[in-house]
Coordinates of C-alpha atoms and ligand atoms in Angstrom, one line a residue:
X1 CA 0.0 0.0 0.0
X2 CA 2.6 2.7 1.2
X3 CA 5.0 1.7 -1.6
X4 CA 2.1 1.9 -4.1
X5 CA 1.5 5.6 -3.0
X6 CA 4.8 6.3 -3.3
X7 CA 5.2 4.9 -6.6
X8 CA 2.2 7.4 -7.5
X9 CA 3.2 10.4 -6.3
X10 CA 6.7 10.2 -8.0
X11 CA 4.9 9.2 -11.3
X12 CA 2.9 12.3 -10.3
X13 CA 5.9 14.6 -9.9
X14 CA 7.4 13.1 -13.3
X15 CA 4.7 13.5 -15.1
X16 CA 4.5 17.3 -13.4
X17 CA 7.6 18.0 -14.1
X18 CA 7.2 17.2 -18.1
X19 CA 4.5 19.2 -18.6
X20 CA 6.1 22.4 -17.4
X21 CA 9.4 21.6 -19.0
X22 CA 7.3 21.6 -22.3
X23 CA 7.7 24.8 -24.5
X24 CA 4.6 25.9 -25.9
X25 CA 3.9 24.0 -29.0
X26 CA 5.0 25.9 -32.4
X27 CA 5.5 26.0 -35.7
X28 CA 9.3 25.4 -36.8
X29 CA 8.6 28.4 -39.3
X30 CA 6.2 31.1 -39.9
X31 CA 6.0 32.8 -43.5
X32 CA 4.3 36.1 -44.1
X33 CA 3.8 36.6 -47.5
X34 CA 2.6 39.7 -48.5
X35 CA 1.2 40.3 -52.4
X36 CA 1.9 44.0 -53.1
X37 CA -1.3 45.7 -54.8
X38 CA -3.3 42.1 -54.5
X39 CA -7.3 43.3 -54.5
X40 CA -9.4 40.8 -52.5
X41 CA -11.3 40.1 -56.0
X42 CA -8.1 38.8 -57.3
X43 CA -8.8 35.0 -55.6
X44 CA -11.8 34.9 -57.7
X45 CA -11.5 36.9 -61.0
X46 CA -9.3 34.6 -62.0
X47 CA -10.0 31.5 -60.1
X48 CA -11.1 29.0 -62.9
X49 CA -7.3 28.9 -64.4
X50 CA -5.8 28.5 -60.2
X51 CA -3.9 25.3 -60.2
X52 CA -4.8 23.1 -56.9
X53 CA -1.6 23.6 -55.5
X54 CA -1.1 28.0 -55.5
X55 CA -3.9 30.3 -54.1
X56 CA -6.4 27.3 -54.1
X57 CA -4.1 25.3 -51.7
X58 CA -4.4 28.3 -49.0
X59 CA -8.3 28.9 -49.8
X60 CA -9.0 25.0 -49.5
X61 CA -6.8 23.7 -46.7
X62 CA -6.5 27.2 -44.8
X63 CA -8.5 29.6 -43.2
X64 CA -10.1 32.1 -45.6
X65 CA -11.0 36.1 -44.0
X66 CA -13.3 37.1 -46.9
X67 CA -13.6 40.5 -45.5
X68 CA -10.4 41.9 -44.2
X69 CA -10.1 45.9 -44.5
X70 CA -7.5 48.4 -44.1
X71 CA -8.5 50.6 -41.2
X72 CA -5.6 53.3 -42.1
X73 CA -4.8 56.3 -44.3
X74 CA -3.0 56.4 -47.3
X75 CA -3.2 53.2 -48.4
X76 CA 0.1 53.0 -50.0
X77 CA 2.8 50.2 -49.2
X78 CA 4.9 51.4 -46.6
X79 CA 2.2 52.3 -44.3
X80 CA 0.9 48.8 -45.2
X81 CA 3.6 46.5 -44.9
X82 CA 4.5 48.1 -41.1
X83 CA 0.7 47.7 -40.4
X84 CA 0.6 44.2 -41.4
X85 CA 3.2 43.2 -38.7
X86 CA 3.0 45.6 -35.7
X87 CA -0.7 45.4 -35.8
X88 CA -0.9 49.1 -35.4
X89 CA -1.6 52.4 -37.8
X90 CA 0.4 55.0 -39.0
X91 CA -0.6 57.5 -35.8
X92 CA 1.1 54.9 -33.6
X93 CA 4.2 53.0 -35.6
X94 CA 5.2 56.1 -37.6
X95 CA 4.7 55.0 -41.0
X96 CA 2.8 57.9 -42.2
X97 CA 3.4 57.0 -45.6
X98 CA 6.1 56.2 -48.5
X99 CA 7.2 59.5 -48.3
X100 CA 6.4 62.3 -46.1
X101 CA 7.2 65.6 -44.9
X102 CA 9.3 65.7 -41.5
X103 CA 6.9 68.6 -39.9
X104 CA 9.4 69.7 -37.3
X105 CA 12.7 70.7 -40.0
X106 CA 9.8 70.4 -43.3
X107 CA 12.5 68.0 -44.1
X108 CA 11.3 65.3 -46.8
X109 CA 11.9 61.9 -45.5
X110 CA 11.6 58.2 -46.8
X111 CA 10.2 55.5 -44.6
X112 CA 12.8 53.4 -44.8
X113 CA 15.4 56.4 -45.3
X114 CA 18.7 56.2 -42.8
X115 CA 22.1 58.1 -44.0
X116 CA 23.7 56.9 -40.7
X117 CA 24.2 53.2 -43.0
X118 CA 25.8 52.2 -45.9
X119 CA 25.1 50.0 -48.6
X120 CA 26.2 46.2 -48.4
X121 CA 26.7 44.4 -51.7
X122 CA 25.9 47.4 -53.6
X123 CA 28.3 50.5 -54.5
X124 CA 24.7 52.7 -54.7
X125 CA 23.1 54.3 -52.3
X126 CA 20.3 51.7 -52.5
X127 CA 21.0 50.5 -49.1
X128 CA 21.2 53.4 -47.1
X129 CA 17.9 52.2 -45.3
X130 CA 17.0 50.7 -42.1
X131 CA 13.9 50.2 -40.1
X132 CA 15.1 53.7 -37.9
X133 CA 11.4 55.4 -39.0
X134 CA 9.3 52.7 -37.4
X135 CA 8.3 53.8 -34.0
X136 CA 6.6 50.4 -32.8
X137 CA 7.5 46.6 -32.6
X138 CA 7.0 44.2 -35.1
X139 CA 5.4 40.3 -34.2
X140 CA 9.1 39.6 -36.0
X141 CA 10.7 41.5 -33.1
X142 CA 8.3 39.8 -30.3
X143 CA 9.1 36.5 -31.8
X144 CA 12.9 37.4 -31.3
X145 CA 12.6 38.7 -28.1
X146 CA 10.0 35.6 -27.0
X147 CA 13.5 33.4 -28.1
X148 CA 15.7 35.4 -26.9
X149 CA 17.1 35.8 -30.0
X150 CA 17.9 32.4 -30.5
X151 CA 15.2 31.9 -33.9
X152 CA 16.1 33.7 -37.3
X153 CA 13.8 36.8 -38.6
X154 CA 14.9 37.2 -42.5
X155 CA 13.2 39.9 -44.7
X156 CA 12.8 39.7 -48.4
X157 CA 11.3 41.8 -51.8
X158 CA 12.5 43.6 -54.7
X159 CA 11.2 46.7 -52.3
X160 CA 13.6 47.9 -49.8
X161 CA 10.2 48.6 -48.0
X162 CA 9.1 45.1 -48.6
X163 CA 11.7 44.1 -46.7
X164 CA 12.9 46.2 -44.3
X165 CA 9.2 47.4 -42.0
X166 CA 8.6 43.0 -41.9
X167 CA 11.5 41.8 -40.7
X168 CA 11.2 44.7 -38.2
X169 CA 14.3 46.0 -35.8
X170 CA 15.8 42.9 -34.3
X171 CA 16.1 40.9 -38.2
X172 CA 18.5 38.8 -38.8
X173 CA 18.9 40.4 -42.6
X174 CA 16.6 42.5 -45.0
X175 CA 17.5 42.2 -48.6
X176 CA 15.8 44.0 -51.4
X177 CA 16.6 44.9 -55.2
X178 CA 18.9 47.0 -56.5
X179 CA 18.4 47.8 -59.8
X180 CA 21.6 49.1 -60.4
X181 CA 23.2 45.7 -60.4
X182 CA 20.5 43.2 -60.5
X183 CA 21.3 42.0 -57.2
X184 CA 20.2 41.5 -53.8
X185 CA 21.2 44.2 -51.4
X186 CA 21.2 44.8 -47.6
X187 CA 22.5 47.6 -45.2
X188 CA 25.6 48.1 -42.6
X189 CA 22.3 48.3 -40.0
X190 CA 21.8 44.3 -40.3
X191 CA 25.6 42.9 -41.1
X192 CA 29.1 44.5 -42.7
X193 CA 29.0 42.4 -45.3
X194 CA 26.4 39.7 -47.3
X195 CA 26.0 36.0 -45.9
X196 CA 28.0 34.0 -48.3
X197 CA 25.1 31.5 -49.7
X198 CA 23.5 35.2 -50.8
X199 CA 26.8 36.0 -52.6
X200 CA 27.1 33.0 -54.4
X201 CA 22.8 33.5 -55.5
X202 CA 23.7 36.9 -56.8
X203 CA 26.6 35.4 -59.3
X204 CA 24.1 33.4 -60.6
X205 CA 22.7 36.2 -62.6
X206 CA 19.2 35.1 -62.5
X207 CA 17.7 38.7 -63.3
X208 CA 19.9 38.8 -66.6
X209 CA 18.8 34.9 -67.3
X210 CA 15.1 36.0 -66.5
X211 CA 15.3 38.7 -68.7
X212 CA 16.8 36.9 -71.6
X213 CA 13.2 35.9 -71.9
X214 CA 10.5 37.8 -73.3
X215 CA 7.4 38.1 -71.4
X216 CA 4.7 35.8 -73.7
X217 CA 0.9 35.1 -71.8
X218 CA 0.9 31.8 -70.5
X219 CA -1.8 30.4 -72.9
X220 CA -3.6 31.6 -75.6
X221 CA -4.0 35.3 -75.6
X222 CA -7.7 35.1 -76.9
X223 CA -8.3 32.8 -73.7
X224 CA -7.7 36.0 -71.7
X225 CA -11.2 36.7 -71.4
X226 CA -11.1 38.7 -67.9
X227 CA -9.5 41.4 -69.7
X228 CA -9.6 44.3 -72.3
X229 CA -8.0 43.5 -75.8
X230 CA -4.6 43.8 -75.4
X231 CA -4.0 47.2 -77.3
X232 CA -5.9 49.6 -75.3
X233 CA -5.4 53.2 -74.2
X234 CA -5.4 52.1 -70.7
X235 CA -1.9 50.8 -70.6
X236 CA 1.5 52.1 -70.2
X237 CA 4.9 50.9 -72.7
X238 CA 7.5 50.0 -71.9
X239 CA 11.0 51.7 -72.8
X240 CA 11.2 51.4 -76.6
X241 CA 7.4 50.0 -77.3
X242 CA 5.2 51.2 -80.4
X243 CA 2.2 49.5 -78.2
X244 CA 1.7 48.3 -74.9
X245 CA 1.0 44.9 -76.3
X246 CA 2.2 41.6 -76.1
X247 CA 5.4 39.9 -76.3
X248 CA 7.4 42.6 -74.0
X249 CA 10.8 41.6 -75.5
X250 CA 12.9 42.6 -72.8
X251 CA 16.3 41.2 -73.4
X252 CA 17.7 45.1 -74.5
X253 CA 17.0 45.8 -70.7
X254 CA 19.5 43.6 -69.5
X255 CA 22.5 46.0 -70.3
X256 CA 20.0 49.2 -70.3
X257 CA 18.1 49.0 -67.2
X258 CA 17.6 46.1 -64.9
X259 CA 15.1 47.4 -62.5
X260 CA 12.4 46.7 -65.8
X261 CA 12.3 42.7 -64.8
X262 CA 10.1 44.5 -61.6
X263 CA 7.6 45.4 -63.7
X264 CA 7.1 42.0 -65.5
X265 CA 6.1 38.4 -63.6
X266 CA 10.0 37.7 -63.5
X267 CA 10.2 40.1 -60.6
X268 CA 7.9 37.6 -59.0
X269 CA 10.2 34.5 -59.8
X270 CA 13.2 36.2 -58.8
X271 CA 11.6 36.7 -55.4
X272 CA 11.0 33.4 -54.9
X273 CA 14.1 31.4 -55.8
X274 CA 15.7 34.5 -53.3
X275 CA 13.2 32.9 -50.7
X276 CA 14.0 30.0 -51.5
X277 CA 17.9 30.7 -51.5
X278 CA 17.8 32.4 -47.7
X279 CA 15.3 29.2 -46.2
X280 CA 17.9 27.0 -47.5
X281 CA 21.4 29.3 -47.0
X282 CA 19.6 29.9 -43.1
X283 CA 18.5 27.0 -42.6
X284 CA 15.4 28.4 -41.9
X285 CA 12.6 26.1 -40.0
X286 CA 15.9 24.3 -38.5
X287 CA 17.0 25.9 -35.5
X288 CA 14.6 24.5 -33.2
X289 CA 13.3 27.6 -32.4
X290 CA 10.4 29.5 -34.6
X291 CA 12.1 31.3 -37.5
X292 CA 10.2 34.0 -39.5
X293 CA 10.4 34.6 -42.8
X294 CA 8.3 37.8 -44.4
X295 CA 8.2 37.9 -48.1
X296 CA 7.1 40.9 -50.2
X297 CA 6.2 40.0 -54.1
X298 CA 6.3 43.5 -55.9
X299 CA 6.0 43.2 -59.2
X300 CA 2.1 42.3 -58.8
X301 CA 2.1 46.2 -57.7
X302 CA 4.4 47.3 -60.6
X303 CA 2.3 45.6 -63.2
X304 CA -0.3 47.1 -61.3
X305 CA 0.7 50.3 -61.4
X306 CA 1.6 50.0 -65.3
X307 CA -1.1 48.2 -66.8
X308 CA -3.9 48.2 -64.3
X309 CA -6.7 45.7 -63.5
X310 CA -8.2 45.4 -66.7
X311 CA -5.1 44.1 -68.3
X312 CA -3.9 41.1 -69.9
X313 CA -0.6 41.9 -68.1
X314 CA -2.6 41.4 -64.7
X315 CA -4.1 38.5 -65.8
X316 CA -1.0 36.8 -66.9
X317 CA 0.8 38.1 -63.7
X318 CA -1.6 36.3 -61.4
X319 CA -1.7 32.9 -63.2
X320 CA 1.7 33.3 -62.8
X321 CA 2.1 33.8 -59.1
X322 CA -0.3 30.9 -59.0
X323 CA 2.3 28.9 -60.3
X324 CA 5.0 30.5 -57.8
X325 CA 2.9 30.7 -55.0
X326 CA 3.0 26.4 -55.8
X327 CA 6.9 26.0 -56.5
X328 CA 6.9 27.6 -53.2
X329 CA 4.6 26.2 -51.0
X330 CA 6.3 22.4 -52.6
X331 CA 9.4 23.9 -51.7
X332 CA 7.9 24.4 -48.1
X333 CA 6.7 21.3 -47.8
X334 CA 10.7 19.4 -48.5
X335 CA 12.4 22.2 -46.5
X336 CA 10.2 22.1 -43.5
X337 CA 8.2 19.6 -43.8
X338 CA 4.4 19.6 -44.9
X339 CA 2.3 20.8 -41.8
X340 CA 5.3 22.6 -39.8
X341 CA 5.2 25.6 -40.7
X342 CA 2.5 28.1 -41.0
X343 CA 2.0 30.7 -43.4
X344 CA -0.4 33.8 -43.9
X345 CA -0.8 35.8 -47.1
X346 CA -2.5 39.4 -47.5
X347 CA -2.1 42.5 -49.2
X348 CA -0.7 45.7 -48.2
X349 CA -3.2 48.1 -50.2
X350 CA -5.5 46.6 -53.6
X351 CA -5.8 49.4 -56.6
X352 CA -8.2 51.4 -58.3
X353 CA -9.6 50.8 -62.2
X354 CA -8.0 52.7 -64.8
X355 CA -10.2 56.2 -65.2
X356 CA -10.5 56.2 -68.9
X357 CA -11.4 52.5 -68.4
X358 CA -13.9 53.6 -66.1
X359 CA -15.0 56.6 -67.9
X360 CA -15.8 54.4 -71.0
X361 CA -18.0 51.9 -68.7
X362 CA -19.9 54.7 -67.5
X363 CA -18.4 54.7 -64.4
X364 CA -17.5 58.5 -63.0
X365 CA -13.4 58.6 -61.9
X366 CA -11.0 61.1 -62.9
X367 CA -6.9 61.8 -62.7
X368 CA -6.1 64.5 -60.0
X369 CA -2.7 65.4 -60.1
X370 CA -1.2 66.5 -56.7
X371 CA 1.8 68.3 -58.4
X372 CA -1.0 70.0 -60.1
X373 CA -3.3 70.9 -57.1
X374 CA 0.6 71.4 -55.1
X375 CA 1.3 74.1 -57.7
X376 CA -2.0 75.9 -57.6
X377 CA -2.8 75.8 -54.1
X378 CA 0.7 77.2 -53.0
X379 CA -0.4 80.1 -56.1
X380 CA -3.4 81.0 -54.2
X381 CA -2.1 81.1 -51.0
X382 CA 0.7 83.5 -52.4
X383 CA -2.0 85.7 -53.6
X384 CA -3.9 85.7 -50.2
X385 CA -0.8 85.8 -47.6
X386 CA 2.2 86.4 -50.3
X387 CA 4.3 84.1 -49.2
X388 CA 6.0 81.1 -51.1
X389 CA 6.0 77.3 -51.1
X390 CA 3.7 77.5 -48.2
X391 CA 2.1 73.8 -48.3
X392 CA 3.1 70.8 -50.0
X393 CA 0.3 68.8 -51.4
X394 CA 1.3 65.4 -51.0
X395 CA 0.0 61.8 -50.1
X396 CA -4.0 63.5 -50.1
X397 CA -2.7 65.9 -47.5
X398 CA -1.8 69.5 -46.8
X399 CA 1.4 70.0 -44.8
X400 CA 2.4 73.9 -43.7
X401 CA 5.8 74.6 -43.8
X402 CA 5.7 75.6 -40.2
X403 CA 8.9 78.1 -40.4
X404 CA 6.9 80.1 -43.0
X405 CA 4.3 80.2 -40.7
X406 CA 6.0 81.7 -37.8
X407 CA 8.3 83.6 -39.7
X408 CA 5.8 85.7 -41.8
X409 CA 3.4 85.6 -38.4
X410 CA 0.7 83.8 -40.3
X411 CA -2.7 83.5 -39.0
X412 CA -3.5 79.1 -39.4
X413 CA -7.1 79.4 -39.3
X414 CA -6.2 82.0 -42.1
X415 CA -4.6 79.8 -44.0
X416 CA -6.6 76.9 -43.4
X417 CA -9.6 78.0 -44.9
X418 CA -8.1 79.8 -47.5
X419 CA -6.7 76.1 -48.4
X420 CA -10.0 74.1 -47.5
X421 CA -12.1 76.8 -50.0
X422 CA -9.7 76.4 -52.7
X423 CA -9.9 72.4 -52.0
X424 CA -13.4 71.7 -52.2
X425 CA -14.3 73.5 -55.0
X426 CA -12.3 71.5 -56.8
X427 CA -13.5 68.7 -59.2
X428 CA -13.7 65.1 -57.2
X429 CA -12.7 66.6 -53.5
X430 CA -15.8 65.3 -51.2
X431 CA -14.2 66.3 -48.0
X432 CA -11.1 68.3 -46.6
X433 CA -10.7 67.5 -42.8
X434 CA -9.1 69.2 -40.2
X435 CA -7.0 66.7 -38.3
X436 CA -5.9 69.0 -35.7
X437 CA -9.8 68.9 -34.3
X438 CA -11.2 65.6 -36.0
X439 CA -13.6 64.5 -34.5
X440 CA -15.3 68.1 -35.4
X441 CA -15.3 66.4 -39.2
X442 CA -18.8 66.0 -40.5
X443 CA -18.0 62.6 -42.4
X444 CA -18.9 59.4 -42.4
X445 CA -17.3 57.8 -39.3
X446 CA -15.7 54.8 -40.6
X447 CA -13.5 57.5 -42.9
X448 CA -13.1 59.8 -40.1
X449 CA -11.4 56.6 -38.0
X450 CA -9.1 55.4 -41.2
X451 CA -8.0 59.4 -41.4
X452 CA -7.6 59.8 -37.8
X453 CA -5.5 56.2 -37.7
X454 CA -3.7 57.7 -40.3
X455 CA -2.5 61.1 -38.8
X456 CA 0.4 61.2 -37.3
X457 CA 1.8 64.7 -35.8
X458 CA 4.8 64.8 -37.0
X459 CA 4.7 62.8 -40.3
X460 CA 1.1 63.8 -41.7
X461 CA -0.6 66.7 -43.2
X462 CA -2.7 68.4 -41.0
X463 CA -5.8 68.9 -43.5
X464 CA -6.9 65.3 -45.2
X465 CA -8.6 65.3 -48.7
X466 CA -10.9 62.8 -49.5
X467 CA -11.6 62.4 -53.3
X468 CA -15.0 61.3 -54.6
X469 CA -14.7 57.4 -55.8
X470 CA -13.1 56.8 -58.8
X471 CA -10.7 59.8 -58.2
X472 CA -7.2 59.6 -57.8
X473 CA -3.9 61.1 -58.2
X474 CA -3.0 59.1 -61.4
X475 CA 1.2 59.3 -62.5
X476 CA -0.5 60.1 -66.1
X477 CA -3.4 58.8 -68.6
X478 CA -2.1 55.5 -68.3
X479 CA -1.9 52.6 -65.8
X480 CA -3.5 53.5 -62.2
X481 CA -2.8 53.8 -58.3
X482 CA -4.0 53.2 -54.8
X483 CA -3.6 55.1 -51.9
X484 CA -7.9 56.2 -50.5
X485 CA -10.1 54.6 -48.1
X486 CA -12.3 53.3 -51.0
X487 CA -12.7 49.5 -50.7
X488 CA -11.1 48.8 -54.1
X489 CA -7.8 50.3 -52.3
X490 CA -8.5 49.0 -48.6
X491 CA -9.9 45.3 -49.1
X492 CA -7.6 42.7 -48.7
X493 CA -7.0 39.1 -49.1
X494 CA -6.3 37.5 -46.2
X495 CA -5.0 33.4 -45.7
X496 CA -4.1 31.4 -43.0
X497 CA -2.8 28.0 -43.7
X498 CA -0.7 25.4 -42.0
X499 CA 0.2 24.3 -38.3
X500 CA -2.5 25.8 -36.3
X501 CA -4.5 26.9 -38.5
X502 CA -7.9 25.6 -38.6
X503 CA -9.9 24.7 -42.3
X504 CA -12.6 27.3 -42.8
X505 CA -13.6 30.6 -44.5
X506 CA -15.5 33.8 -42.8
X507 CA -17.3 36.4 -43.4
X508 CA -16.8 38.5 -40.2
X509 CA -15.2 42.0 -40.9
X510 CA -11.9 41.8 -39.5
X511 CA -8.7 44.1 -40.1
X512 CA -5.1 44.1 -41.6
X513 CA -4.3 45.1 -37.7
X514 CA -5.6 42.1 -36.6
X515 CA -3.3 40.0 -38.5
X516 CA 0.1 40.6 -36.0
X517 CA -1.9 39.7 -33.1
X518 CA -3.2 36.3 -34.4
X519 CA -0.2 35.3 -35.3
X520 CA 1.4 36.4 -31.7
X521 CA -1.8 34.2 -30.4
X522 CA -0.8 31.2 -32.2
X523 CA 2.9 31.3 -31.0
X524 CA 1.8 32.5 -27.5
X525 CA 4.2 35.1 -27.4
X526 CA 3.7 39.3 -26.6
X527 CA 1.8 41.2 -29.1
X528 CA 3.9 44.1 -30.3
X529 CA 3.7 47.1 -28.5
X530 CA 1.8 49.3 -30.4
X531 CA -0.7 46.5 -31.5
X532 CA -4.3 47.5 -31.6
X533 CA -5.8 44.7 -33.7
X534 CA -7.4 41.8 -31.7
X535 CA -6.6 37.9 -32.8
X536 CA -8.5 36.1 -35.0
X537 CA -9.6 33.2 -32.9
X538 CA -11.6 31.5 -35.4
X539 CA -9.0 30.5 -37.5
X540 CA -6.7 29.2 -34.5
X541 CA -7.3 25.3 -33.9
Ligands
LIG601 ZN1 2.2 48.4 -52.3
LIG602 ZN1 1.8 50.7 -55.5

């Protein structure tokens, strides 16, 4: 009897023991990929030519948030891509947008802007860039911390963007594109010098080898039948085109400008053999701790940006990543191991129709252009005040050069109304907003939260144009953009799949700030510390 209950108890302590020794159960990696310029729509518009194995994999086997949105302003891909992984918005992390005005010094700044670093692998300036402008963590950097550094973050994309805001502060390496040599770059902020296996994949030359092929459509172009014919006003040439039709030969850009393979499908295969290169050269998924890759494909925003939606180009692009999204997830599955990692895959902004495309539907939409409205709005304020260059227009926004202000002893109410009457009269301005009193907006309150999300003090505009739908601020005639609150800029894909990850699809709104914090939830580690967005139980097993 006595031995029998000591017997028990020790099993007891054992068995105690094991269960608190245990680490929390995880995956061996997480991937974040992000599709730059991906609209929701895009799963479906061109679902009947999906392989089994690409987006069909995810939407099948994964979880499936129909109705993801972007709860931020601008929706442009910096502001994005650091919202994706801190699970914040631009008023908290920083990221006010690609490119914005420092208000205190009206110095212009990029996001990922640092002249403290140097390039690495690169004789350009391309690399002198560093995550330094993002004010909040990433779930990269709580993973890092959670380990105590002893997992592997790696960043990846033709954007230095792409790459950088992912992979967050604590990354083990960021490389991104330099189009001034065709190879994969990083910075003096991550390492002095390129990891070897990332040296040798750079002498392999596969952006000249990719470009020594011309870019044909991958099956019949008359099967194309989720497109306008392929000559069309709505599209942009390339360097050297009579039309904007195909084949793109693109060979001549192989001596005359490399950086052309992002705005072709190769960009997209060049990412992915370099994702491929860095599992393998990091032995990612291998350290038995959680490693973290982020990947950024760009050239579905570059096509984007050149051809639009209507195109045959964006067609052909996303039958393409189809394909890639299936070399990679095969390459997953012998690297790591089918059902040990876990992978996610969004958007970081979608992208407006074409306006003359629109315009010949019947659909209203019209090109602003913000050098246009910069130059005429900084005319009429010289006229009222007579002083010079006393706003830039940029990113929707108004920003005051604030030394102008308090040198010429300007009145702001003054000159904000002076701005806001030139503003609304203008063709396809709904509303101007005031963001140093908000909430005293009279707008709808879902725009009034993305604008307000948006704002940050020292980064943002303080007055906020919103343009009627349709509108934009167009680079020209051609191609289109993305940057409003409108859904076809702000609704996202958004798929779970792999360890963890239940089988299922909703319809519940969530938002891109939510993504961070379900992935923190299924590694049971800290949220990042500006996070806002809640996890996404439902998809968690
Ligand atoms: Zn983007
Ligand atoms: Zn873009």
């Amino acid at each position: 009897m006595m031995w029998k209950g000591i017997k028990l108890s020790l099993l007891g302590l054992v068995a105690f023991a094991q269960v608190h020794a245990q680490a929390p159960a995880r995956p061996k990696l997480v991937v974040g990929v992000v599709l730059d310029q991906m609209r929701w729509d895009y799963l479906y518009r061109y679902a009947d030519r999906y392989g089994k194995g690409g987006f069909k994999r995810l939407m099948n086997d994964g979880f499936n948030c129909e109705n993801t949105s972007i709860v931020h302003l601008p929706s442009y891909t910096a502001p994005g891509h650091a919202t994706i992984y801190t699970g914040s918005v631009p008023a908290l992390h920083g990221i006010a947008a690609n490119d914005w005005i420092n208000r205190k010094g009206a110095m212009s700044m990029y996001c990922t802007q640092d002249d403290s670093v140097q390039s690495v692998g690169s004789s350009s300036k391309a690399g002198m860039m560093s995550p330094k402008n993002l004010l909040a963590t990433t779930v990269t950097d709580e993973l890092r911390l959670a380990t105590n550094f002893r997992n592997k973050t790696i960043g990846i994309s033709l954007k230095d963007r792409g790459a950088i805001l992912p992979a967050g502060h604590t990354a083990n390496g960021a490389y991104w594109f330099d189009a001034s040599n065709g190879s994969f770059i990083s910075s003096t902020f991550y390492s002095k010098a390129l990891p070897s296996w990332l040296t040798e994949f750079n002498k392999r030359n596969v952006t000249d080898s990719l470009l020594n092929i011309d870019w044909n459509t991958l099956y019949p172009i008359n099967t194309y039948t989720q497109s306008t014919a392929d000559d069309n006003a709505y599209e942009s040439k390339l360097k050297g085109e009579q039309t904007p039709t195909f084949p793109h030969q693109l060979k001549s850009f192989i001596a005359a400008d490399k950086g052309v393979i992002r705005t072709t499908p190769w960009g997209n295969t060049l990412t992915r053999l370099m994702a491929e290169a860095a599992v393998q050269g990091e032995a990612l998924g291998k350290s038995g701790q959680t490693d973290f890759l982020a990947v950024s494909f760009s050239s579905t925003d570059y096509i984007g940006h050149f051809f639009a939606p209507n195109s045959i180009e964006i067609e052909d692009c996303y039958l393409r990543m189809d394909k890639e999204l299936e070399l990679f997830l095969n390459f997953l599955d012998k690297q790591v191991g089918a059902g040990n990692y876990t992978l996610f895959l969004t958007a970081d902004h979608g992208g407006a129709h074409n306006v003359s495309f629109l315009k010949d539907a019947k659909i209203p939409g019209e090109n602003v252009s913000e050098k246009v409205v910069n130059k005429n709005l900084n005319e009429v304020l010289k006229t009222a005040l007579g002083v010079n260059e006393l706003v830039v227009f940029s990113n929707y926004q108004v920003y005051f050069n604030e030394d102008l202000m308090v040198q010429h002893k300007l009145d702001r109410d003054k000159a904000v109304a002076i701005c806001k009457d030139y503003l609304v009269n203008m063709d396809g301005v709904a509303f101007v907003l005031d963001m140093k009193d908000a909430a005293k907006n009279t707008i709808p309150k879902k725009i009034l939260e993305m604008a307000v999300n948006g704002y940050h003090p020292n980064r943002s505009g303080e007055l906020q144009v919103i343009l009627e739908p349709g509108y934009y601020s167009g680079y020209g005639s051609t191609g289109t953009t993305h940057g409003s609150w409108n859904p076809y800029d702000t609704r996202i894909p958004l798929l779970f799949y792999g360890w963890g990850i239940k089988k299922g699809s909703s319809f519940t709104p969530y938002h891109m700030t939510d993504i961070a914090p379900t992935i923190a939830a299924l590694l049971h580690i800290q949220e990042p510390n500006a996070c806002i967005g809640t996890p996404i139980t439902e998809v968690l097993k």
